[in-house]
Structures are given as C-alpha cells and as structure tokens.
PDB file of C-alpha atoms in Angstrom:
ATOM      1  CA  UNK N1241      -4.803  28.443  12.791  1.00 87.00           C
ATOM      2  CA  UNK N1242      -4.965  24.774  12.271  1.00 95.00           C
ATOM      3  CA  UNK N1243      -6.941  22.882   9.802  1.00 97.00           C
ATOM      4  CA  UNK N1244      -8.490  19.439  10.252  1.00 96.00           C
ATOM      5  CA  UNK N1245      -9.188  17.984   6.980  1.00 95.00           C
ATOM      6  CA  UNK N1246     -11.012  20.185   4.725  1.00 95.00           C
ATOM      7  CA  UNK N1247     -14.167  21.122   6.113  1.00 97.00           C
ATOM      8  CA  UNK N1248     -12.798  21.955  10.191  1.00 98.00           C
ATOM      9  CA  UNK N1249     -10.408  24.430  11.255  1.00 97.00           C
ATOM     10  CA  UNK N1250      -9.499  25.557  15.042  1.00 98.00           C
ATOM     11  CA  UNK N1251      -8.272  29.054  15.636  1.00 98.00           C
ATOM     12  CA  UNK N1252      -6.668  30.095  19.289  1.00 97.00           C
ATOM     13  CA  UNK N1253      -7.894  33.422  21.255  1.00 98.00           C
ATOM     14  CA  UNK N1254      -5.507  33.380  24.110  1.00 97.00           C
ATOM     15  CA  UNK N1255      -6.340  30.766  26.217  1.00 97.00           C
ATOM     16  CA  UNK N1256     -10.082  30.177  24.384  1.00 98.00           C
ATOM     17  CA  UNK N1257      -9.649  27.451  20.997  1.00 98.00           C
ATOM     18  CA  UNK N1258     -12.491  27.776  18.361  1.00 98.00           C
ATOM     19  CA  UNK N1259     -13.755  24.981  16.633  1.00 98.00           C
ATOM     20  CA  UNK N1260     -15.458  26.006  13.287  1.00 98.00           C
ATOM     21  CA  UNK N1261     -17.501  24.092  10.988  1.00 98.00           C
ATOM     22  CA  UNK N1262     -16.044  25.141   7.834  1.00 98.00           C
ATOM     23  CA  UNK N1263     -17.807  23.528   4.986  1.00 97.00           C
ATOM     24  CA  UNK N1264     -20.623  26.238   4.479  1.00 97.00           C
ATOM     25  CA  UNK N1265     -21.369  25.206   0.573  1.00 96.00           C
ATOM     26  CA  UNK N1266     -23.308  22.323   2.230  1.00 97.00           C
ATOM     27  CA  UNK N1267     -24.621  24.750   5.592  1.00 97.00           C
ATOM     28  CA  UNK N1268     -22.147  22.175   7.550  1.00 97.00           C
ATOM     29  CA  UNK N1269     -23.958  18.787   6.594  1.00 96.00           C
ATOM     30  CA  UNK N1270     -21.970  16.307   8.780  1.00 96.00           C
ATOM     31  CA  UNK N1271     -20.246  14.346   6.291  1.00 95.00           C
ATOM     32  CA  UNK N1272     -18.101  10.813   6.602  1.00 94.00           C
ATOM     33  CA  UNK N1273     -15.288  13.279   6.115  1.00 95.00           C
ATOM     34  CA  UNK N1274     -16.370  15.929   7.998  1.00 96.00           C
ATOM     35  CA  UNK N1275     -17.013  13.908  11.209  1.00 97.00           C
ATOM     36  CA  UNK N1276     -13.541  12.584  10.720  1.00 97.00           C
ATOM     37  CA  UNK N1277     -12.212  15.807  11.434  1.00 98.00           C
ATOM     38  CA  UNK N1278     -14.600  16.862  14.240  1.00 98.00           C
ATOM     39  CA  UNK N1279     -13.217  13.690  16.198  1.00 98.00           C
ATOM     40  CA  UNK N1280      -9.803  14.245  15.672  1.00 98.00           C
ATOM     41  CA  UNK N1281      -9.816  18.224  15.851  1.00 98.00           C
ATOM     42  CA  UNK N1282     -11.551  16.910  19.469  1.00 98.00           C
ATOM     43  CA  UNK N1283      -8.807  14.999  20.051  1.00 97.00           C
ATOM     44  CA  UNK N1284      -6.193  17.494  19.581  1.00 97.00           C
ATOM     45  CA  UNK N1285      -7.919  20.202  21.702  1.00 97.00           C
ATOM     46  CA  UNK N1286      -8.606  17.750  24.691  1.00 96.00           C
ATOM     47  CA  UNK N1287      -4.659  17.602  25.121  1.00 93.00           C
ATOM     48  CA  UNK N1288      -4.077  20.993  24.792  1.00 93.00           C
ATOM     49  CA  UNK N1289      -3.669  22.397  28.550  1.00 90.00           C
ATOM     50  CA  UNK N1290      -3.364  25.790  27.698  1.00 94.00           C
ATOM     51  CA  UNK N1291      -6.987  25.718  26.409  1.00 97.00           C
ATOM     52  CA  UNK N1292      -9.409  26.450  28.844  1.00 98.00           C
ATOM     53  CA  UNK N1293     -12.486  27.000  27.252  1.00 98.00           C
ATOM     54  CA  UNK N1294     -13.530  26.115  23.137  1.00 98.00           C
ATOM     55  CA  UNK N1295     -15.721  27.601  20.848  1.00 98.00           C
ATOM     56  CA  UNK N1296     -17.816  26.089  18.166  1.00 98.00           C
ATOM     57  CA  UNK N1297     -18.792  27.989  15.413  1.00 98.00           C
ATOM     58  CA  UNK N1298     -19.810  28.039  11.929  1.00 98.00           C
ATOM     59  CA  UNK N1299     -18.407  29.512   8.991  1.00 98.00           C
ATOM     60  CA  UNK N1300     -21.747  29.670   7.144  1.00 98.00           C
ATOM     61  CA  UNK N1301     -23.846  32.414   6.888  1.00 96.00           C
ATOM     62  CA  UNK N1302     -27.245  30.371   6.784  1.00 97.00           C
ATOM     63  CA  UNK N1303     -26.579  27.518   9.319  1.00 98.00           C
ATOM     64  CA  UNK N1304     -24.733  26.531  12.277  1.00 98.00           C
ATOM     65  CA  UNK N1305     -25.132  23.123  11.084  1.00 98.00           C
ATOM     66  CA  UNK N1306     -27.961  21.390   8.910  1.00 97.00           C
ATOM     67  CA  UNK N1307     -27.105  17.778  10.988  1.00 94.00           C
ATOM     68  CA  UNK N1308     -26.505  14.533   8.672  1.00 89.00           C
ATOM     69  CA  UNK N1309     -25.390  14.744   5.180  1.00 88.00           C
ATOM     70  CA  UNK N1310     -28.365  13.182   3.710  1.00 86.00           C
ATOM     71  CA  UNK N1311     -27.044  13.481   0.169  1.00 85.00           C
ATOM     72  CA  UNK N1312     -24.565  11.187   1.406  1.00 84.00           C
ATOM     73  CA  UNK N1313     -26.549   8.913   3.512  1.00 84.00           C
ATOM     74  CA  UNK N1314     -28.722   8.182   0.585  1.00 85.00           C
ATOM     75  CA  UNK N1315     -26.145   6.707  -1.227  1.00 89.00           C
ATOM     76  CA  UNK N1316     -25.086   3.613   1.089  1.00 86.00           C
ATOM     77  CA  UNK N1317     -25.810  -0.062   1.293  1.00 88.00           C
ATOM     78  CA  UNK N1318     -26.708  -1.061   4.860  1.00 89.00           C
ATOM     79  CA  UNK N1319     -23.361  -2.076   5.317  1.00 91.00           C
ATOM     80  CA  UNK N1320     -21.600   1.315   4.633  1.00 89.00           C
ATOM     81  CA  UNK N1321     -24.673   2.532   7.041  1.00 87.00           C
ATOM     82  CA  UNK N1322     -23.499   0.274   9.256  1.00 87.00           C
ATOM     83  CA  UNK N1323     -19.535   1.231   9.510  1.00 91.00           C
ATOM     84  CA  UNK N1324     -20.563   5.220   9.125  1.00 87.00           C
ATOM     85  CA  UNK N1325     -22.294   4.660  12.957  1.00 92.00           C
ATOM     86  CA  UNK N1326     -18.849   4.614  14.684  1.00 92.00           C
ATOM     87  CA  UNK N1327     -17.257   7.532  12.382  1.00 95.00           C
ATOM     88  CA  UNK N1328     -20.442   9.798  13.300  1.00 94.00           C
ATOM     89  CA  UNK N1329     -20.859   8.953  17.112  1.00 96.00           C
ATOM     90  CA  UNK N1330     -16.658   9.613  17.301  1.00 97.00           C
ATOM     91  CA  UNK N1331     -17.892  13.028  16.448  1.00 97.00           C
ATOM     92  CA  UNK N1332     -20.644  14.006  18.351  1.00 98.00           C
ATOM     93  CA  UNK N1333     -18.850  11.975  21.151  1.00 98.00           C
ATOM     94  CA  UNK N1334     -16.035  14.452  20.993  1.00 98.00           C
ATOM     95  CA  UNK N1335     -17.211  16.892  21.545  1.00 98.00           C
ATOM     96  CA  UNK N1336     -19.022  16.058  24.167  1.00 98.00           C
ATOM     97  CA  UNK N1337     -16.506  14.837  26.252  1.00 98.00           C
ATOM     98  CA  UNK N1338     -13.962  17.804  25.836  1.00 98.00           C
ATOM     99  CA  UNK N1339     -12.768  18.179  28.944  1.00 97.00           C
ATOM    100  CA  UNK N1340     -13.035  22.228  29.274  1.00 98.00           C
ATOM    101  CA  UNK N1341     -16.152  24.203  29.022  1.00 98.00           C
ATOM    102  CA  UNK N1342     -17.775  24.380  24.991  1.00 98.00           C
ATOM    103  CA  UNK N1343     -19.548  27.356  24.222  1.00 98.00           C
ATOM    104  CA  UNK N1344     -21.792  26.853  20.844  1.00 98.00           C
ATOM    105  CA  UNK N1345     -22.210  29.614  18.794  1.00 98.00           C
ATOM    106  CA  UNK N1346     -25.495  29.325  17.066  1.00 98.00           C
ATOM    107  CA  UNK N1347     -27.239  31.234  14.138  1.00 98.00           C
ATOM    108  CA  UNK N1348     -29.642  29.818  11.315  1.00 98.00           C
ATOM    109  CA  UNK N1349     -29.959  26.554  11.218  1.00 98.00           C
ATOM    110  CA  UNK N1350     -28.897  24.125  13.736  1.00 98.00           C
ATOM    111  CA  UNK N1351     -31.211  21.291  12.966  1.00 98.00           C
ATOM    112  CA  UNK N1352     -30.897  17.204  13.647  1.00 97.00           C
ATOM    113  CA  UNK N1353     -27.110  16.521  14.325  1.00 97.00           C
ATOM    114  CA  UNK N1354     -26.879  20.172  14.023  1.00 98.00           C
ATOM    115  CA  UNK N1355     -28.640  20.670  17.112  1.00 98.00           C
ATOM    116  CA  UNK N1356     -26.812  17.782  18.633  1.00 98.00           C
ATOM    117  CA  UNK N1357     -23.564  19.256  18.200  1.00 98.00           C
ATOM    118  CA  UNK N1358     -25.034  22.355  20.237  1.00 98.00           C
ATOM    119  CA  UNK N1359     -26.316  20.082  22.491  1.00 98.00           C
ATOM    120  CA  UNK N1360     -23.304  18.538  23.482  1.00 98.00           C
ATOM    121  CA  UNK N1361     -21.822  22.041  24.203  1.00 98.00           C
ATOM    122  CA  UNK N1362     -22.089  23.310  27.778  1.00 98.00           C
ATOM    123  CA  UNK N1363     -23.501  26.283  27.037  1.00 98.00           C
ATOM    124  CA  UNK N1364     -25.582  27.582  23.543  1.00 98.00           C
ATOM    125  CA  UNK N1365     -25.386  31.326  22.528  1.00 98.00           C
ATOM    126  CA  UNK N1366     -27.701  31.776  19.481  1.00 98.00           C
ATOM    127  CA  UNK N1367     -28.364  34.937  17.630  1.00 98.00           C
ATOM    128  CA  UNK N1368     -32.241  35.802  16.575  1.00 98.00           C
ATOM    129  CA  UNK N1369     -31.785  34.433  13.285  1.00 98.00           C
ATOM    130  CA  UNK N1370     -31.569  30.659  15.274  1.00 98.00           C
ATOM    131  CA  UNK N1371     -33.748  27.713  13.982  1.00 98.00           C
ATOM    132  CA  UNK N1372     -33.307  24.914  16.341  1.00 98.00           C
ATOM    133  CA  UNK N1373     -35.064  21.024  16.489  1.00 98.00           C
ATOM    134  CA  UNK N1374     -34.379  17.640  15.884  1.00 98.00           C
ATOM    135  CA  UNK N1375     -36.723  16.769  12.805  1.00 97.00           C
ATOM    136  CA  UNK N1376     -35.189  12.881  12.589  1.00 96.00           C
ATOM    137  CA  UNK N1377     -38.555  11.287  12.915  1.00 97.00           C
ATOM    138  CA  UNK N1378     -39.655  12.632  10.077  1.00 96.00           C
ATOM    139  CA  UNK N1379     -37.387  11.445   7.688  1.00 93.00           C
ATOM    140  CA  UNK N1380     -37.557   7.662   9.621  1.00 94.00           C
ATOM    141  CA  UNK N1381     -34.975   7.638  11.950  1.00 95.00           C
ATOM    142  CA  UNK N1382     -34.250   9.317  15.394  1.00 97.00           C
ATOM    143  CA  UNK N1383     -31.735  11.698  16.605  1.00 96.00           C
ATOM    144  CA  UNK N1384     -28.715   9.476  16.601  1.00 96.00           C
ATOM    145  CA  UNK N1385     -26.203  11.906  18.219  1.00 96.00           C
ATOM    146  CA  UNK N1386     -26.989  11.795  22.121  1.00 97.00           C
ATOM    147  CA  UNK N1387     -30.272  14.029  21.505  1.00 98.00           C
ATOM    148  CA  UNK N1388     -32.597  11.534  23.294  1.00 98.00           C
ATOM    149  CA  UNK N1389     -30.867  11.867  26.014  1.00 97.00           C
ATOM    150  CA  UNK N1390     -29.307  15.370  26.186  1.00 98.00           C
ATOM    151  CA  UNK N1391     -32.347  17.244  25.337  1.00 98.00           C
ATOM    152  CA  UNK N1392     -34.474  16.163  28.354  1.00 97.00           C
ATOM    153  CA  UNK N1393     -31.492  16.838  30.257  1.00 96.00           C
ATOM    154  CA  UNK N1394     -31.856  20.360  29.713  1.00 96.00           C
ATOM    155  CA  UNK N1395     -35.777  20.653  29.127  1.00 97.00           C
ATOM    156  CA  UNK N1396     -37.370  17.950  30.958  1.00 97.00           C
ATOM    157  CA  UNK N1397     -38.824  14.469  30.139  1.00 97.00           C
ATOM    158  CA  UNK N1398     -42.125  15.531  28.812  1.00 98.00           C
ATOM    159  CA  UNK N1399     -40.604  18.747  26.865  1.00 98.00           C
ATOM    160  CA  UNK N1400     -37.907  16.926  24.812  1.00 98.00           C
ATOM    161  CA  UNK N1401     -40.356  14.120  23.698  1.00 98.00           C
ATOM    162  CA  UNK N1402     -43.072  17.008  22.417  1.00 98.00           C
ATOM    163  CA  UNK N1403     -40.338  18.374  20.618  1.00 98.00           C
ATOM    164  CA  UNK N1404     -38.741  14.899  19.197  1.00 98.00           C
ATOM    165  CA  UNK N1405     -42.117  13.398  18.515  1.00 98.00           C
ATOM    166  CA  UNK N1406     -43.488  16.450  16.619  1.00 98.00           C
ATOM    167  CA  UNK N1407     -40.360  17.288  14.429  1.00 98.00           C
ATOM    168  CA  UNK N1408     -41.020  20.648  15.052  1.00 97.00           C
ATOM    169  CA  UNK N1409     -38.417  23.700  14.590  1.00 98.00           C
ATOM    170  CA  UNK N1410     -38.453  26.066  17.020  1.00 98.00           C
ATOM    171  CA  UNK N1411     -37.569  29.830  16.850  1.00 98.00           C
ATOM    172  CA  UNK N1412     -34.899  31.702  18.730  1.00 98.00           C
ATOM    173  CA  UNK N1413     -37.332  33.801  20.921  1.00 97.00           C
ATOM    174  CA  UNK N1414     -39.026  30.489  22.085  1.00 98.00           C
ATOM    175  CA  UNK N1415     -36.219  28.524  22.387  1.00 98.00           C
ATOM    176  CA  UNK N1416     -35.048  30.627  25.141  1.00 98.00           C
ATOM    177  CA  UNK N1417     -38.192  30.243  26.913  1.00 98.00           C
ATOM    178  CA  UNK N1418     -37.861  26.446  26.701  1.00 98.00           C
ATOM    179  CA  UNK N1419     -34.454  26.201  27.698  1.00 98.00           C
ATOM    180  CA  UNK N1420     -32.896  24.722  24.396  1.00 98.00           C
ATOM    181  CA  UNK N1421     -30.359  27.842  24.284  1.00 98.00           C
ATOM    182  CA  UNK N1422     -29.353  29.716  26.772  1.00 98.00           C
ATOM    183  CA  UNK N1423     -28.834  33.204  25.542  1.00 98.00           C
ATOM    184  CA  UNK N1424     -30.326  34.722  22.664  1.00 98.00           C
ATOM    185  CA  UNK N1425     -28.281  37.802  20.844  1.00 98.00           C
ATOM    186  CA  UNK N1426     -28.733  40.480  17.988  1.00 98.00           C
ATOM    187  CA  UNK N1427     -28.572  39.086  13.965  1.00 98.00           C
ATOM    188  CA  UNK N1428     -24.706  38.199  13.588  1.00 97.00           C
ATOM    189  CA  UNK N1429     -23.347  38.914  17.359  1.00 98.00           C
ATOM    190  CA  UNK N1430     -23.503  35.232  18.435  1.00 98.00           C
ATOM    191  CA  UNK N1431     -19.924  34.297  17.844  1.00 98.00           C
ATOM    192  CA  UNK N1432     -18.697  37.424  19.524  1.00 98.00           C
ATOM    193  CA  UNK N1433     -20.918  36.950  22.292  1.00 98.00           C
ATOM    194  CA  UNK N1434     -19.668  33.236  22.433  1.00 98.00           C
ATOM    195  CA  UNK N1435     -15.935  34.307  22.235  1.00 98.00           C
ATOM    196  CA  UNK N1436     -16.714  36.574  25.423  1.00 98.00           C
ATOM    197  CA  UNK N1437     -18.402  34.102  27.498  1.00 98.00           C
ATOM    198  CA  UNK N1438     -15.626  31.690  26.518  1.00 98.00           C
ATOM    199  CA  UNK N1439     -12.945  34.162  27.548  1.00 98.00           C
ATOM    200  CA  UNK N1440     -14.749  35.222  30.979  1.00 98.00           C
ATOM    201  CA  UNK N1441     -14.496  31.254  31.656  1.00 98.00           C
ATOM    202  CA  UNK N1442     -11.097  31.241  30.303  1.00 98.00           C
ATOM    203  CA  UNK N1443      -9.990  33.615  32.950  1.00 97.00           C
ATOM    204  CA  UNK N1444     -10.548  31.458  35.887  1.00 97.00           C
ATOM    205  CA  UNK N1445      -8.359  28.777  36.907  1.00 97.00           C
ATOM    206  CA  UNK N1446      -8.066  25.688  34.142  1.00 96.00           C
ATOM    207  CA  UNK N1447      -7.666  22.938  36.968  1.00 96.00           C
ATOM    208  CA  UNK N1448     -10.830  24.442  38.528  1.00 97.00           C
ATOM    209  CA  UNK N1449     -12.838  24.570  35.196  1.00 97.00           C
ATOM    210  CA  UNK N1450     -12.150  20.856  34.365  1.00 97.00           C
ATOM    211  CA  UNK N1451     -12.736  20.121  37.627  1.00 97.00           C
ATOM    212  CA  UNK N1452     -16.138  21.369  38.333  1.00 98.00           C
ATOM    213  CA  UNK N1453     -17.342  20.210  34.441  1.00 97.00           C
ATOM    214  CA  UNK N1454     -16.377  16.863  35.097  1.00 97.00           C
ATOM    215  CA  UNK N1455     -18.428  17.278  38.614  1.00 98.00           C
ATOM    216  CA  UNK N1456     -21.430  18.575  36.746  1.00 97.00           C
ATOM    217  CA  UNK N1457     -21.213  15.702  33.888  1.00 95.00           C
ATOM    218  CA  UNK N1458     -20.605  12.745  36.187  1.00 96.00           C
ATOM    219  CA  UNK N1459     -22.737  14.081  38.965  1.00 96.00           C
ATOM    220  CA  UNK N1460     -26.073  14.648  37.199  1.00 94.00           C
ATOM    221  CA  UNK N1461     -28.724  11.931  37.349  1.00 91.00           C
ATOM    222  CA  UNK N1462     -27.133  10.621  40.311  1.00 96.00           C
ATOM    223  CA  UNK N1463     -28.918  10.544  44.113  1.00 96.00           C
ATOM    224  CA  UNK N1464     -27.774  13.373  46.070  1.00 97.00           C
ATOM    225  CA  UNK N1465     -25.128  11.109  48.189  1.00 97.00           C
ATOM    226  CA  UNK N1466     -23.780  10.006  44.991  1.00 97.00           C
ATOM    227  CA  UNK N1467     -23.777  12.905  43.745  1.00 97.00           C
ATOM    228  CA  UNK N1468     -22.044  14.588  46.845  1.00 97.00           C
ATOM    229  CA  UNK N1469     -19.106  11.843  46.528  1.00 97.00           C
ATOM    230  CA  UNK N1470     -18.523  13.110  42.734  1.00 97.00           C
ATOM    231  CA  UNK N1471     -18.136  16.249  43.411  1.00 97.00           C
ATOM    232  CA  UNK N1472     -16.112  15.297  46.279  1.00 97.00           C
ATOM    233  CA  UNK N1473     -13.416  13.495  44.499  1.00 97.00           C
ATOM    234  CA  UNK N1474     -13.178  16.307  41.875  1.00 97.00           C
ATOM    235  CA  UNK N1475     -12.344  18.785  44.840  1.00 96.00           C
ATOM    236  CA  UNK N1476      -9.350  16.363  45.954  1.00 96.00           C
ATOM    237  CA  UNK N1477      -8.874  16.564  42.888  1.00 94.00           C
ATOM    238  CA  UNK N1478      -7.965  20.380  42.717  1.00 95.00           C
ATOM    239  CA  UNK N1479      -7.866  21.169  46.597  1.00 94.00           C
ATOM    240  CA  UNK N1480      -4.027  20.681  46.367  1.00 94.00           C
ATOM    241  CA  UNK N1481      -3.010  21.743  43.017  1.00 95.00           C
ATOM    242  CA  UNK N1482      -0.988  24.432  41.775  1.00 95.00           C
ATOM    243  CA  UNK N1483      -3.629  26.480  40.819  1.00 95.00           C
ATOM    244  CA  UNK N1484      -5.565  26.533  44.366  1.00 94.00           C
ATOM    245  CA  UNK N1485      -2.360  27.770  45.952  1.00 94.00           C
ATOM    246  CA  UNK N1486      -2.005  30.240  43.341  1.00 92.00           C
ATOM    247  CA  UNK N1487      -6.055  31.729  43.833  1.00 94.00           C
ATOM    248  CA  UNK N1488      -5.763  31.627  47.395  1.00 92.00           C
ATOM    249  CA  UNK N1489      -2.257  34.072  47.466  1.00 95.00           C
ATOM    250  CA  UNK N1490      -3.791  36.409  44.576  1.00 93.00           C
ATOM    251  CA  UNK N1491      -7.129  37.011  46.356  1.00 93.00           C
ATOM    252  CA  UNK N1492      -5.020  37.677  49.664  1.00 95.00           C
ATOM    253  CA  UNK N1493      -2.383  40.083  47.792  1.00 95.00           C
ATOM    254  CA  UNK N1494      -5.330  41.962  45.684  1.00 94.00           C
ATOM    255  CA  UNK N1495      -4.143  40.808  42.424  1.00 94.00           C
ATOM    256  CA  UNK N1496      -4.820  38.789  39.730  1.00 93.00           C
ATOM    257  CA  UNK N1497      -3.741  35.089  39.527  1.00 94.00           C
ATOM    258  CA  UNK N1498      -1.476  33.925  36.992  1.00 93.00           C
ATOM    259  CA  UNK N1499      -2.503  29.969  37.015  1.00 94.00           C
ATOM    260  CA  UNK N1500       0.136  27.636  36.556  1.00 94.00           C
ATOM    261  CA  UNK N1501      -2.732  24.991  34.995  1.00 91.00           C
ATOM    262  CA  UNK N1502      -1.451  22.341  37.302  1.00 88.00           C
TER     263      UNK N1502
END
C-alpha cells in the first residue's frame, strides 16, 4: 500500500492498482490538498507498466465523493480562486488521462466533482445506494471538472444539459437507464464488483488495453476516416509487439498467455 498525502492511498491486486479517496470525515470533498495527491498518485500509476487496469474507490461509507470542498472554497480571495484552478483540473485531468482502463466504484454520493471523477473513469459500477448529478449551477458556478463535456459524451447533447441545467440528483435505478453508470449492484458490492471487472480487463494483454483506450479516447468525435486512421496507428502500434506474438502462440498452443507488457 502506498499513501499519497493524507487523504489518497493506492493499494495493488495483482496486476489491478486501486485508487481510494481516503478522507471520509469530509465524504471525500476535493480539497487543495486532496487534489494534490489525486494528481500525483495519477502520476505514479501512469508509469507503472505492470498495472493494467485501476480502481477508484472510496473509503467512506456515505459518499464516493461529495465534489469541491466548499468549506474551503468559501474561504479564498479571487486570487487564491484563481491559482486553486490549475491544482483542481491536475486532478480531474489525471485521472482522466491514465493510460489503462479506470473502473469507478460508486456508492452514496458522487455529486459535482464527485461525479466528475466517475466521469472521467472508463467505466462506473455503482451500488443501489448511488446518488449521482452535477448540482454546480445551483450554487453559481458550473461543473468545472470536464463534466460539460464528458457527460453528453455518454448521454447525449440534449440529456446532459437537462441534467446540468436542472441540478437535479438522480437515483441509481435511473441512472442506469440514462446511461450515467453503467452497472448497478446490491448495497455495499460495488467495489468488489469493480475489483472484478478490473481484474477480467487486467487479464488481457496490457499493450492491447492501452492500445485500444487510447483508440477509443482519441477516436471519438472524429469523422469516420479520421477516426479509422486513429485506430489505425494504435494497431501499428501493438501489431508487432511482444505481447501480439505472445496471444497469437497461446491461442494456437491452448493455453494461457503470459504477456511480456511490451
């Protein structure tokens, strides 16, 4: 187990890392000092190449993650405002650009930059006790880390302003209907069911994973030809690595491949 400042730890599973918001006394307000340590426990994972797949999960019981420290937030001048935007975005920003697939882990509350965090995992487990939206509007601001634009991403144009505009908080049950998580489980089972997930991805090849996440990220959005020449590269990318030589003998000898990761 490693610890990233006080309020974020990582613990390894094999070949899975998870990433746990540890500062439940506050339900995992995002802090100055607590998106300090997202960033750089981000850092640290993304040059781990034993890692194949991460895990982000809350110690708290109530919350996956309340979103901005408002506490905090109340307390600065426009400049310290100011100079907190870079600190927060590192955050958010790193873990969205983790270069293996992210697996969120979601129960309670996972509101505002909560939600955002989840958002900027590749997949969202969330138990039925789940409470998921991105209020920001109604407190004056918007959501400030990548929600505009990874919510319609995953619901739609017209679904993810409905939801922004109104504030709203949305259920477990109905969030799976709208697409804002992707599996919902029994009270308390959503880390386990994220650490499976994450360790059924973990057990194919790492050079492939990257690979096809960094097709899906960069490819999206894109015209079809574009998007065909993304997801080109990224198979040149793999199509003579260590790891494509190793799949191809294992499936022909009727065993399982041991991936060299290069």
């Amino acid at each position: 187990m490693s610890r990233f400042g006080e309020f974020v730890l990582v613990r390894r599973h094999g070949f899975v890392a998870e990433l746990v918001l540890d500062r439940p006394k506050a339900m995992n307000a995002v802090s100055s000092a607590m998106a300090v340590s997202v960033a750089e426990a981000c850092r640290a994972l993304g040059g781990e190449r034993d890692v194949r797949a991460v895990v982000l999960s809350s110690s708290s019981d109530r919350a996956f993650c309340v979103g901005a420290d408002l506490k905090e937030r109340n307390s600065f001048s426009d400049a310290e405002l100011v100079r907190q935007r870079p600190v927060t975005r590192a955050a958010y920003g790193g873990v969205l650009e983790l270069p293996m697939p992210v697996v969120a882990a979601v129960h309670g509350f996972a509101l505002g930059g909560g939600f955002e965090l989840a958002l900027a995992c590749d997949l969202i487990v969330a138990d039925e006790t789940a409470v998921v939206g991105l209020p920001e509007v109604s407190v004056g601001v918007i959501p400030g880390g990548g929600g505009t634009q990874l919510l319609p991403r995953r619901v739609g144009a017209a679904r993810a302003a409905e939801l922004i505009f109104s504030a709203r908080r949305v259920e477990a049950r109905e969030a799976l209907e709208l697409g804002l998580v992707d599996q919902v489980v029994g009270a308390g089972d959503d880390r386990e069911a994220a650490l499976e997930l994450a360790g059924r991805i973990a057990g194919n090849s790492p050079v492939g994973l990257r690979a096809a996440k960094r097709a899906l990220r960069v490819g999206y959005g894109l015209d079809l030809q574009a998007g065909l020449e993304v997801e080109d590269a990224a198979w040149r990318s793999v199509a003579f690595s260590g790891d494509r030589a190793e799949g191809v003998a294992a499936f022909n000898e009727k065993r399982a491949p041991q991936w060299p990761g290069e």
